[in-house]
Structure formats: C-alpha cells, structure tokens
Amino acid sequence: RNMKKGHLMVQSTQHVVQVTIILATLLHTQHTAVVGPAEQYFLSTPQNTTVIAGYQTRLSCSVGNLVGTCQWTRDGLSLGTDRNLGGVSRYLMLGDSEEVCDLSIDPVLPTDEGVYQCQVSGGQGVRPISSEPVTLSVKCEPGHPYIVQAMEEDMMEVQKGEEVELQCQSQGGRPPAEIQWWDGEGRRIVSDVTEHVKRMEDRKTFKTVSTLQFRPTAGQQVKCSAHNDAFPAGKVSEPLTIRVKGQPTVEVKNLEDGDSIKIFCNEKEFTNKKFKWFINDLEIFAETKNVLEIHQFSKSYDKSRVKCSVKDRNGEDGVVRIVELVHNPTSAREPKVLPTTLKEIRTTKSSFNNDKKMASTNVNKRKTMFTCVVEEGVATEPKYVWIDG
C-alpha cells in the first residue's frame, strides 16, 4: 500500500510541474505580444481609375505605423523605391511625409495602362503588406480623320455612273474610333460602308479604316468624321470634292429674308444660245437668258436648287451650273417694356431722341413701326404683341 501511495504522490507532483510550465509559457507569449512592435497598415489604398491620355492621375497609398519602404509595381514589375522612381520624369511618388506614397503620373500615356499595386516591405519583426491590385485604364481621343484619296488633291473627277471607292482613316483611338461619312449638305452616307479595326504598334491604341463605295450622279463634297465613346463630339476631315465630268459642282448661296440675287448661267456672254432654268427640277419657261434674277427671297425657298442648262455641240441639254439657296434667319430683337412712371418716361424720351438723331444719318434704311400692346388688369407677366405697321 505504501508503495502505491508513493507512486500516486509522484504522479501528482509531475502534473503540477506540467501545469506550471504551460502557464509560464502562456504568460510569456502574452507578454511578448503586448510589448512587440505594432503592425503597419494602410490608411488609404488605390482604386480602379480611368483617365484620358495627356492628363495627370494620382493613385493613393498611405501607411500607418510605417516600418518598411514603399514601392509601386505595374503588371508585376517594380517601379523602384526612390521618390523619383528611377528618374522617370512622368512618374513620381508624392507625399508630405514618409507615410504617404501616392503615385503620380503626368502626363498619362496609353502605354501606362495596366495593373498597379502599392507594396510596403517589412522589417524589425514586422511583416510586409500589399494593397489590392487595381487597374488604370487610359482613354485616347481618335486622331484627326483624313480621306486617303484627298491627301494629294482635294478634287476627284469621275465619269457619270463610275464606281468610286474612298478610304477614311483615324489612328490612336482607345476605344477604337467609329467613322461616319457625310455629304456636302450634312447628310450621313450609310450605304456600302465597311469598317476595319486593328491595333497600332504600341498595342494599346487602335487604327480604324472605313471604306465607302458609291456611284455619284452629280458633283458633291464628301467628308468623314471619327469619334468614340470617350470623345463623342468627334473630329471631321477636310472635304473631298467629286466632280462628275460634264456636270457642275453644287454651289451654296446664303440669303436672308428679302434679299435679291443674280445667278449667271455662264461667265461668258452668249447672244445666240438659249438657256433653260430650273428651280427644284421644275423648268421656268419664261427665263431663257444667261442670268436669272430672284427677288424677295424668303424661308419658303430654303434648300432650293437652281439649275441652268444649255445645249452642247451635239444639241443635247447639259447642266452647267447648280446653285443651292440657303436661308439664314435674321436675328430677332427683344421687346422693350413701356415706361410706367414719369421719370421713366422722361428717360425713355431722351434716349429715343438720341436714337432718332443717330438714325437720321442713314435715311436709306427701311423703316418699320412696331407697336407694343400690354394687356391691363392681368396679374401675370404681360404679353407682348408685335404689329407690323
């Protein structure tokens, strides 16, 4: 029994020793965690950013309890730990203190597009940290479009019914440019147009080539424009004038209400030839001379086309001139409020007399009387009625 009792006492002593060691270990671990160096952490991190090429951008990164050194990576490659980032003039690590490690790129180029990450090295028992990777997207304005066939000469002469193929190009857009074709009157040409897009040598931007095929029946101007989603306004090319052999190019004359104009069929005077005049393809049988006079032009004739034809050597009528009449609206004047007090009446009368003296210096101008009628007993704003006297 004594031996068993002694054995039990030994086992109990061993358990006490083991418990004491475990408690001491836990206390040491807790003491070490409390007095060890604090972990570094991010106060701000970069976000996904979209920027227009040529502008400046700044990716944010600031660190609390900074122990290590900041650096930025692009597509996994280090940009360096110096504040001037290896001397690349467009790249700088900005900040008022060591804890601020913002990345500035100025100006941004298409080649700067990629995945960026802010990293902080560890040290003195502190682990390194890294921000979440973010994407920098770069939008580029399409280059000025141009018609290839107009590079050397801005006029092309073709046979009537001949098929014409034109190419318009725009380079450097991101996203790729969309090219549209327009005639000289601002109407879009949508038939027989094909478009091809390919990457430029920098692999970041795109080149767009649009091909237009058509058969012109009359002389006209053709332009192309280029735009993308980031730059919806777009740019317009220089026009290419297409002249059909035996047919003239459309001329544009801008007129206001009441204007008069003389249109000559041919610069040379002919006495033995009979001319034919047309307005919107309707012949004016009474007009057979080399000149057509139009009086009191009005808006109702806006966009009207005047054509003149004369017989050629073979006795066939050929159109030698086409003129389009475009209406330009005259600027309207704001109505004046009638004076309501004696002081206002005197001021208005004095101003009227001065205006009258100035107007009397030009007696050839057409005079028009306007009467302003104000409705009485109405609480709302008065209505102004113009009466042409």
Short mmCIF file of C-alpha atoms in Angstrom, two decimals:
data_model
loop_
_atom_site.label_atom_id
_atom_site.label_comp_id
_atom_site.label_asym_id
_atom_site.label_seq_id
_atom_site.Cartn_x
_atom_site.Cartn_y
_atom_site.Cartn_z
CA ARG A 1 0.00 0.00 0.00
CA ASN A 2 2.85 2.39 0.85
CA MET A 3 4.42 1.78 -2.49
CA LYS A 4 1.16 2.53 -4.28
CA LYS A 5 0.70 5.64 -2.19
CA GLY A 6 4.19 6.82 -3.03
CA HIS A 7 3.56 6.21 -6.70
CA LEU A 8 0.43 8.32 -6.58
CA MET A 9 2.34 11.17 -4.93
CA VAL A 10 4.99 11.13 -7.68
CA GLN A 11 2.33 11.28 -10.42
CA SER A 12 0.60 14.20 -8.71
CA THR A 13 3.88 16.10 -8.48
CA GLN A 14 4.54 15.59 -12.22
CA HIS A 15 1.13 17.01 -13.11
CA VAL A 16 1.79 20.10 -11.01
CA VAL A 17 5.11 20.66 -12.80
CA GLN A 18 3.50 20.31 -16.28
CA VAL A 19 0.71 22.78 -15.45
CA THR A 20 3.24 25.27 -14.13
CA ILE A 21 5.31 25.08 -17.35
CA ILE A 22 2.22 25.58 -19.57
CA LEU A 23 1.07 28.61 -17.56
CA ALA A 24 4.53 30.13 -17.70
CA THR A 25 4.66 29.62 -21.47
CA LEU A 26 1.26 31.30 -21.96
CA LEU A 27 2.24 34.25 -19.81
CA HIS A 28 5.47 34.68 -21.75
CA THR A 29 3.65 34.57 -25.07
CA GLN A 30 1.08 37.11 -23.90
CA HIS A 31 3.82 39.38 -22.58
CA THR A 32 5.72 39.20 -25.88
CA ALA A 33 2.57 40.11 -27.96
CA VAL A 34 1.90 43.14 -25.87
CA VAL A 35 5.35 44.64 -25.90
CA GLY A 36 6.33 43.69 -29.53
CA PRO A 37 6.35 46.20 -32.46
CA ALA A 38 2.93 47.22 -33.86
CA GLU A 39 1.92 46.03 -37.33
CA GLN A 40 1.92 48.52 -40.25
CA TYR A 41 -1.38 49.02 -42.05
CA PHE A 42 -2.91 51.01 -44.94
CA LEU A 43 -4.63 54.30 -44.27
CA SER A 44 -5.62 54.63 -47.96
CA THR A 45 -5.31 52.33 -50.95
CA PRO A 46 -5.55 52.92 -54.73
CA GLN A 47 -8.82 52.47 -56.63
CA ASN A 48 -9.59 51.44 -60.21
CA THR A 49 -9.10 54.59 -62.29
CA THR A 50 -9.95 55.69 -65.82
CA VAL A 51 -8.10 58.71 -67.22
CA ILE A 52 -7.81 60.49 -70.56
CA ALA A 53 -4.41 60.36 -72.22
CA GLY A 54 -2.48 63.59 -71.77
CA TYR A 55 -3.91 64.34 -68.34
CA GLN A 56 -2.49 63.70 -64.85
CA THR A 57 -3.59 60.97 -62.46
CA ARG A 58 -2.72 60.13 -58.85
CA LEU A 59 -3.08 56.70 -57.23
CA SER A 60 -3.47 56.92 -53.46
CA CYS A 61 -1.43 54.93 -50.93
CA SER A 62 -0.65 55.90 -47.31
CA VAL A 63 0.58 53.70 -44.46
CA GLY A 64 0.12 53.80 -40.70
CA ASN A 65 2.96 52.72 -38.37
CA LEU A 66 5.31 52.66 -41.37
CA VAL A 67 8.36 50.48 -40.74
CA GLY A 68 9.41 49.37 -44.23
CA THR A 69 9.76 51.14 -47.60
CA CYS A 70 7.03 51.89 -50.17
CA GLN A 71 7.21 50.78 -53.78
CA TRP A 72 4.80 50.53 -56.71
CA THR A 73 4.51 47.73 -59.27
CA ARG A 74 2.94 47.81 -62.73
CA ASP A 75 1.90 44.47 -64.20
CA GLY A 76 4.03 42.80 -61.51
CA LEU A 77 7.24 44.72 -62.28
CA SER A 78 8.74 47.07 -59.67
CA LEU A 79 8.88 50.79 -60.48
CA GLY A 80 11.51 51.38 -57.77
CA THR A 81 11.61 52.62 -54.18
CA ASP A 82 13.02 56.12 -54.76
CA ARG A 83 10.64 59.04 -54.67
CA ASN A 84 11.54 59.94 -58.27
CA LEU A 85 11.05 56.28 -59.28
CA GLY A 86 14.34 55.74 -61.04
CA GLY A 87 14.41 59.14 -62.72
CA VAL A 88 11.36 58.60 -64.95
CA SER A 89 10.16 62.20 -65.25
CA ARG A 90 6.47 61.31 -65.65
CA TYR A 91 6.43 59.06 -62.56
CA LEU A 92 6.76 60.46 -59.02
CA MET A 93 5.97 59.13 -55.55
CA LEU A 94 4.35 62.13 -53.88
CA GLY A 95 3.63 62.81 -50.23
CA ASP A 96 4.13 65.34 -47.45
CA SER A 97 5.58 62.62 -45.21
CA GLU A 98 7.17 59.19 -45.44
CA GLU A 99 3.80 57.57 -44.68
CA VAL A 100 2.25 58.99 -47.89
CA CYS A 101 3.34 57.08 -51.00
CA ASP A 102 0.90 58.32 -53.70
CA LEU A 103 1.88 57.51 -57.30
CA SER A 104 1.60 60.47 -59.70
CA ILE A 105 1.73 60.02 -63.50
CA ASP A 106 1.84 63.23 -65.52
CA PRO A 107 1.04 63.14 -68.35
CA VAL A 108 -0.62 59.75 -68.74
CA LEU A 109 0.19 57.90 -71.96
CA PRO A 110 -1.58 54.89 -73.49
CA THR A 111 1.42 52.73 -72.51
CA ASP A 112 0.72 53.48 -68.82
CA GLU A 113 -2.39 51.32 -68.85
CA GLY A 114 -2.01 48.26 -66.64
CA VAL A 115 -2.42 46.72 -63.16
CA TYR A 116 -0.86 48.69 -60.28
CA GLN A 117 -0.14 47.70 -56.68
CA CYS A 118 1.28 49.56 -53.67
CA GLN A 119 3.68 47.42 -51.60
CA VAL A 120 5.43 48.09 -48.28
CA SER A 121 8.42 46.00 -47.20
CA GLY A 122 8.71 44.54 -43.68
CA GLY A 123 11.48 44.74 -41.09
CA GLN A 124 12.25 44.60 -37.37
CA GLY A 125 9.86 41.74 -36.90
CA VAL A 126 7.04 43.44 -38.83
CA ARG A 127 5.56 41.67 -41.85
CA PRO A 128 5.29 43.35 -45.31
CA ILE A 129 1.89 44.44 -46.66
CA SER A 130 0.43 44.92 -50.16
CA SER A 131 -2.69 46.68 -51.43
CA GLU A 132 -5.23 45.01 -53.69
CA PRO A 133 -4.20 45.26 -57.36
CA VAL A 134 -6.07 47.97 -59.27
CA THR A 135 -6.46 48.74 -62.98
CA LEU A 136 -5.51 52.02 -64.64
CA SER A 137 -7.48 52.41 -67.88
CA VAL A 138 -6.47 55.05 -70.43
CA LYS A 139 -8.91 56.59 -72.92
CA CYS A 140 -7.45 58.18 -76.06
CA GLU A 141 -9.06 60.65 -78.45
CA PRO A 142 -9.12 59.41 -82.04
CA GLY A 143 -6.66 61.13 -84.35
CA HIS A 144 -7.89 63.62 -86.94
CA PRO A 145 -9.55 61.61 -89.73
CA TYR A 146 -8.47 62.04 -93.31
CA ILE A 147 -9.59 60.77 -96.70
CA VAL A 148 -6.69 58.93 -98.29
CA GLN A 149 -7.67 59.95 -101.83
CA ALA A 150 -7.61 63.64 -100.78
CA MET A 151 -4.04 63.62 -99.45
CA GLU A 152 -2.54 64.94 -102.70
CA GLU A 153 -5.50 66.70 -104.34
CA ASP A 154 -8.77 67.83 -102.82
CA MET A 155 -10.75 67.18 -106.03
CA MET A 156 -11.52 63.99 -107.91
CA GLU A 157 -13.05 63.89 -111.39
CA VAL A 158 -15.02 60.81 -112.42
CA GLN A 159 -17.30 59.66 -115.20
CA LYS A 160 -21.05 59.66 -114.59
CA GLY A 161 -22.04 56.26 -113.17
CA GLU A 162 -18.44 55.30 -112.37
CA GLU A 163 -17.99 53.49 -109.05
CA VAL A 164 -15.85 55.44 -106.59
CA GLU A 165 -14.03 53.87 -103.63
CA LEU A 166 -12.86 56.17 -100.82
CA GLN A 167 -10.97 55.34 -97.64
CA CYS A 168 -11.02 57.31 -94.39
CA GLN A 169 -8.51 56.61 -91.60
CA SER A 170 -8.23 57.61 -87.95
CA GLN A 171 -5.39 56.47 -85.69
CA GLY A 172 -4.65 56.44 -81.97
CA GLY A 173 -8.16 55.99 -80.56
CA ARG A 174 -8.93 53.95 -77.46
CA PRO A 175 -11.58 52.60 -77.60
CA PRO A 176 -11.40 52.32 -81.40
CA ALA A 177 -12.84 55.20 -83.41
CA GLU A 178 -16.13 54.91 -85.23
CA ILE A 179 -16.00 56.56 -88.66
CA GLN A 180 -19.01 58.08 -90.40
CA TRP A 181 -19.38 59.52 -93.91
CA TRP A 182 -21.20 62.76 -94.79
CA ASP A 183 -22.11 64.60 -97.96
CA GLY A 184 -21.67 68.34 -98.51
CA GLU A 185 -25.16 69.08 -97.14
CA GLY A 186 -24.52 67.39 -93.82
CA ARG A 187 -26.45 64.21 -94.59
CA ARG A 188 -24.97 60.92 -93.48
CA ILE A 189 -23.98 58.36 -96.10
CA VAL A 190 -24.79 54.88 -94.80
CA SER A 191 -24.84 52.62 -97.87
CA ASP A 192 -21.91 50.42 -98.93
CA VAL A 193 -19.66 51.27 -95.99
CA THR A 194 -17.26 48.75 -94.43
CA GLU A 195 -15.03 49.32 -91.40
CA HIS A 196 -11.88 47.54 -90.18
CA VAL A 197 -10.06 48.00 -86.85
CA LYS A 198 -6.54 46.87 -85.95
CA ARG A 199 -4.10 47.53 -83.12
CA MET A 200 -1.33 50.06 -83.50
CA GLU A 201 2.33 49.22 -82.88
CA ASP A 202 2.10 50.30 -79.23
CA ARG A 203 -0.53 47.54 -78.76
CA LYS A 204 -2.60 49.97 -76.72
CA THR A 205 -4.39 52.12 -79.30
CA PHE A 206 -6.27 51.34 -82.49
CA LYS A 207 -6.43 52.33 -86.14
CA THR A 208 -9.81 52.44 -87.88
CA VAL A 209 -10.17 52.29 -91.66
CA SER A 210 -13.57 52.87 -93.28
CA THR A 211 -14.23 52.23 -96.97
CA LEU A 212 -17.05 53.90 -98.90
CA GLN A 213 -18.21 52.66 -102.31
CA PHE A 214 -20.80 54.59 -104.33
CA ARG A 215 -21.66 55.88 -107.82
CA PRO A 216 -22.01 59.68 -107.82
CA THR A 217 -24.59 61.06 -110.23
CA ALA A 218 -23.73 64.71 -109.62
CA GLY A 219 -20.89 66.77 -108.29
CA GLN A 220 -20.68 66.83 -104.50
CA GLN A 221 -18.43 67.07 -101.47
CA VAL A 222 -17.65 64.14 -99.17
CA LYS A 223 -16.31 64.27 -95.60
CA CYS A 224 -15.71 61.73 -92.86
CA SER A 225 -15.80 62.05 -89.07
CA ALA A 226 -14.26 59.99 -86.24
CA HIS A 227 -15.42 59.62 -82.63
CA ASN A 228 -15.54 57.07 -79.82
CA ASP A 229 -17.46 56.62 -76.57
CA ALA A 230 -14.96 58.72 -74.57
CA PHE A 231 -14.98 61.54 -77.15
CA PRO A 232 -18.50 61.63 -78.68
CA ALA A 233 -18.04 65.09 -80.26
CA GLY A 234 -15.52 63.73 -82.75
CA LYS A 235 -13.43 65.36 -85.47
CA VAL A 236 -14.18 66.00 -89.15
CA SER A 237 -11.85 65.55 -92.11
CA GLU A 238 -11.15 68.03 -94.86
CA PRO A 239 -13.71 67.65 -97.68
CA LEU A 240 -13.05 65.89 -100.94
CA THR A 241 -14.79 67.44 -103.94
CA ILE A 242 -16.06 64.96 -106.51
CA ARG A 243 -16.76 66.39 -109.94
CA VAL A 244 -18.68 64.36 -112.49
CA LYS A 245 -17.42 65.03 -115.98
CA GLY A 246 -19.96 67.15 -117.83
CA GLN A 247 -21.73 68.19 -114.61
CA PRO A 248 -21.02 71.15 -112.33
CA THR A 249 -20.41 71.19 -108.58
CA VAL A 250 -23.20 72.42 -106.31
CA GLU A 251 -22.60 75.99 -105.11
CA VAL A 252 -24.18 77.34 -101.93
CA LYS A 253 -25.54 80.88 -101.57
CA ASN A 254 -26.60 82.13 -98.12
CA LEU A 255 -29.50 84.60 -98.20
CA GLU A 256 -31.73 86.42 -95.72
CA ASP A 257 -35.38 87.35 -95.96
CA GLY A 258 -35.95 89.99 -98.64
CA ASP A 259 -32.58 89.53 -100.34
CA SER A 260 -32.18 89.60 -104.11
CA ILE A 261 -29.62 87.70 -106.18
CA LYS A 262 -28.46 87.38 -109.78
CA ILE A 263 -27.29 83.96 -110.92
CA PHE A 264 -25.37 83.74 -114.18
CA CYS A 265 -25.52 80.52 -116.14
CA ASN A 266 -22.14 81.06 -117.75
CA GLU A 267 -19.43 83.63 -117.17
CA LYS A 268 -19.25 84.29 -120.88
CA GLU A 269 -21.95 86.22 -122.68
CA PHE A 270 -23.88 84.37 -125.37
CA THR A 271 -26.34 86.06 -127.70
CA ASN A 272 -27.32 83.15 -129.92
CA LYS A 273 -27.85 80.49 -127.28
CA LYS A 274 -31.00 79.60 -125.43
CA PHE A 275 -30.69 78.86 -121.74
CA LYS A 276 -33.02 76.79 -119.60
CA TRP A 277 -33.56 77.48 -115.91
CA PHE A 278 -34.94 75.10 -113.29
CA ILE A 279 -35.90 75.52 -109.63
CA ASN A 280 -36.11 72.17 -107.86
CA ASP A 281 -36.15 70.47 -111.29
CA LEU A 282 -39.19 72.50 -112.43
CA GLU A 283 -38.44 74.46 -115.61
CA ILE A 284 -39.07 78.21 -115.65
CA PHE A 285 -40.15 78.56 -119.28
CA ALA A 286 -40.16 82.38 -119.28
CA GLU A 287 -36.47 82.56 -118.41
CA THR A 288 -34.15 81.97 -121.37
CA LYS A 289 -31.33 84.44 -120.79
CA ASN A 290 -27.86 83.92 -119.33
CA VAL A 291 -28.92 85.40 -115.99
CA LEU A 292 -31.72 84.61 -113.56
CA GLU A 293 -32.82 87.28 -111.08
CA ILE A 294 -34.50 86.28 -107.82
CA HIS A 295 -36.19 88.99 -105.74
CA GLN A 296 -37.59 88.98 -102.20
CA PHE A 297 -36.05 85.68 -101.12
CA SER A 298 -37.92 84.01 -98.23
CA LYS A 299 -37.58 80.97 -95.99
CA SER A 300 -40.00 79.01 -98.18
CA TYR A 301 -37.19 78.72 -100.75
CA ASP A 302 -34.67 77.34 -98.22
CA LYS A 303 -32.57 74.48 -99.67
CA SER A 304 -33.96 75.12 -103.16
CA ARG A 305 -31.69 74.27 -106.07
CA VAL A 306 -31.39 76.44 -109.13
CA LYS A 307 -30.04 74.78 -112.27
CA CYS A 308 -29.11 76.18 -115.63
CA SER A 309 -28.63 74.13 -118.80
CA VAL A 310 -27.51 74.94 -122.32
CA LYS A 311 -27.24 72.86 -125.47
CA ASP A 312 -23.81 71.46 -126.25
CA ARG A 313 -22.21 70.85 -129.65
CA ASN A 314 -24.27 67.71 -130.11
CA GLY A 315 -27.51 69.57 -129.47
CA GLU A 316 -28.07 67.95 -126.09
CA ASP A 317 -29.00 69.92 -122.98
CA GLY A 318 -26.33 69.83 -120.31
CA VAL A 319 -26.44 71.33 -116.82
CA VAL A 320 -23.63 73.87 -116.47
CA ARG A 321 -24.41 75.39 -113.08
CA ILE A 322 -26.19 74.35 -109.87
CA VAL A 323 -26.77 76.80 -107.02
CA GLU A 324 -28.37 75.92 -103.70
CA LEU A 325 -30.15 78.75 -101.87
CA VAL A 326 -29.84 78.54 -98.08
CA HIS A 327 -31.95 80.66 -95.75
CA ASN A 328 -30.15 82.47 -92.92
CA PRO A 329 -32.63 83.64 -90.27
CA THR A 330 -32.33 87.27 -89.23
CA SER A 331 -31.68 87.98 -85.57
CA ALA A 332 -34.78 88.90 -83.58
CA ARG A 333 -34.80 91.84 -81.20
CA GLU A 334 -36.09 91.66 -77.64
CA PRO A 335 -39.22 93.77 -76.94
CA LYS A 336 -38.86 96.81 -74.69
CA VAL A 337 -41.07 97.32 -71.64
CA LEU A 338 -43.12 100.52 -71.77
CA PRO A 339 -42.31 103.12 -69.04
CA THR A 340 -44.77 103.33 -66.16
CA THR A 341 -43.52 106.37 -64.21
CA LEU A 342 -42.85 109.99 -65.16
CA LYS A 343 -39.14 109.56 -64.54
CA GLU A 344 -39.00 106.50 -66.80
CA ILE A 345 -40.98 108.36 -69.49
CA ARG A 346 -38.50 111.25 -69.46
CA THR A 347 -35.54 108.87 -69.56
CA THR A 348 -37.08 106.90 -72.40
CA LYS A 349 -37.92 110.08 -74.34
CA SER A 350 -34.34 111.35 -74.00
CA SER A 351 -32.97 108.01 -75.15
CA PHE A 352 -35.44 107.95 -78.05
CA ASN A 353 -34.37 111.43 -79.22
CA ASN A 354 -30.70 110.39 -79.19
CA ASP A 355 -31.52 107.25 -81.15
CA LYS A 356 -33.56 109.33 -83.58
CA LYS A 357 -30.64 111.67 -84.26
CA MET A 358 -28.38 108.72 -84.96
CA ALA A 359 -30.97 107.07 -87.19
CA SER A 360 -31.48 110.24 -89.22
CA THR A 361 -27.92 109.98 -90.52
CA ASN A 362 -28.96 106.95 -92.57
CA VAL A 363 -32.18 107.76 -94.42
CA ASN A 364 -31.80 104.93 -96.90
CA LYS A 365 -32.63 102.24 -94.35
CA ARG A 366 -36.10 100.75 -94.47
CA LYS A 367 -38.22 101.89 -91.52
CA THR A 368 -40.72 99.70 -89.73
CA MET A 369 -43.07 100.76 -86.92
CA PHE A 370 -43.70 98.35 -84.06
CA THR A 371 -46.45 98.77 -81.50
CA CYS A 372 -46.23 97.03 -78.14
CA VAL A 373 -49.64 96.24 -76.64
CA VAL A 374 -49.89 95.41 -72.93
CA GLU A 375 -52.98 93.70 -71.52
CA GLU A 376 -54.32 95.52 -68.45
CA GLY A 377 -55.82 94.00 -65.36
CA VAL A 378 -53.79 90.81 -65.65
CA ALA A 379 -51.79 89.72 -62.60
CA THR A 380 -49.34 87.59 -64.55
CA GLU A 381 -46.50 88.77 -66.79
CA PRO A 382 -47.83 90.95 -69.66
CA LYS A 383 -47.86 89.55 -73.17
CA TYR A 384 -46.13 91.39 -75.97
CA VAL A 385 -47.75 91.50 -79.38
CA TRP A 386 -45.72 92.71 -82.37
CA ILE A 387 -47.77 94.53 -85.00
CA ASP A 388 -46.00 95.23 -88.28
CA GLY A 389 -47.12 98.79 -89.09
#
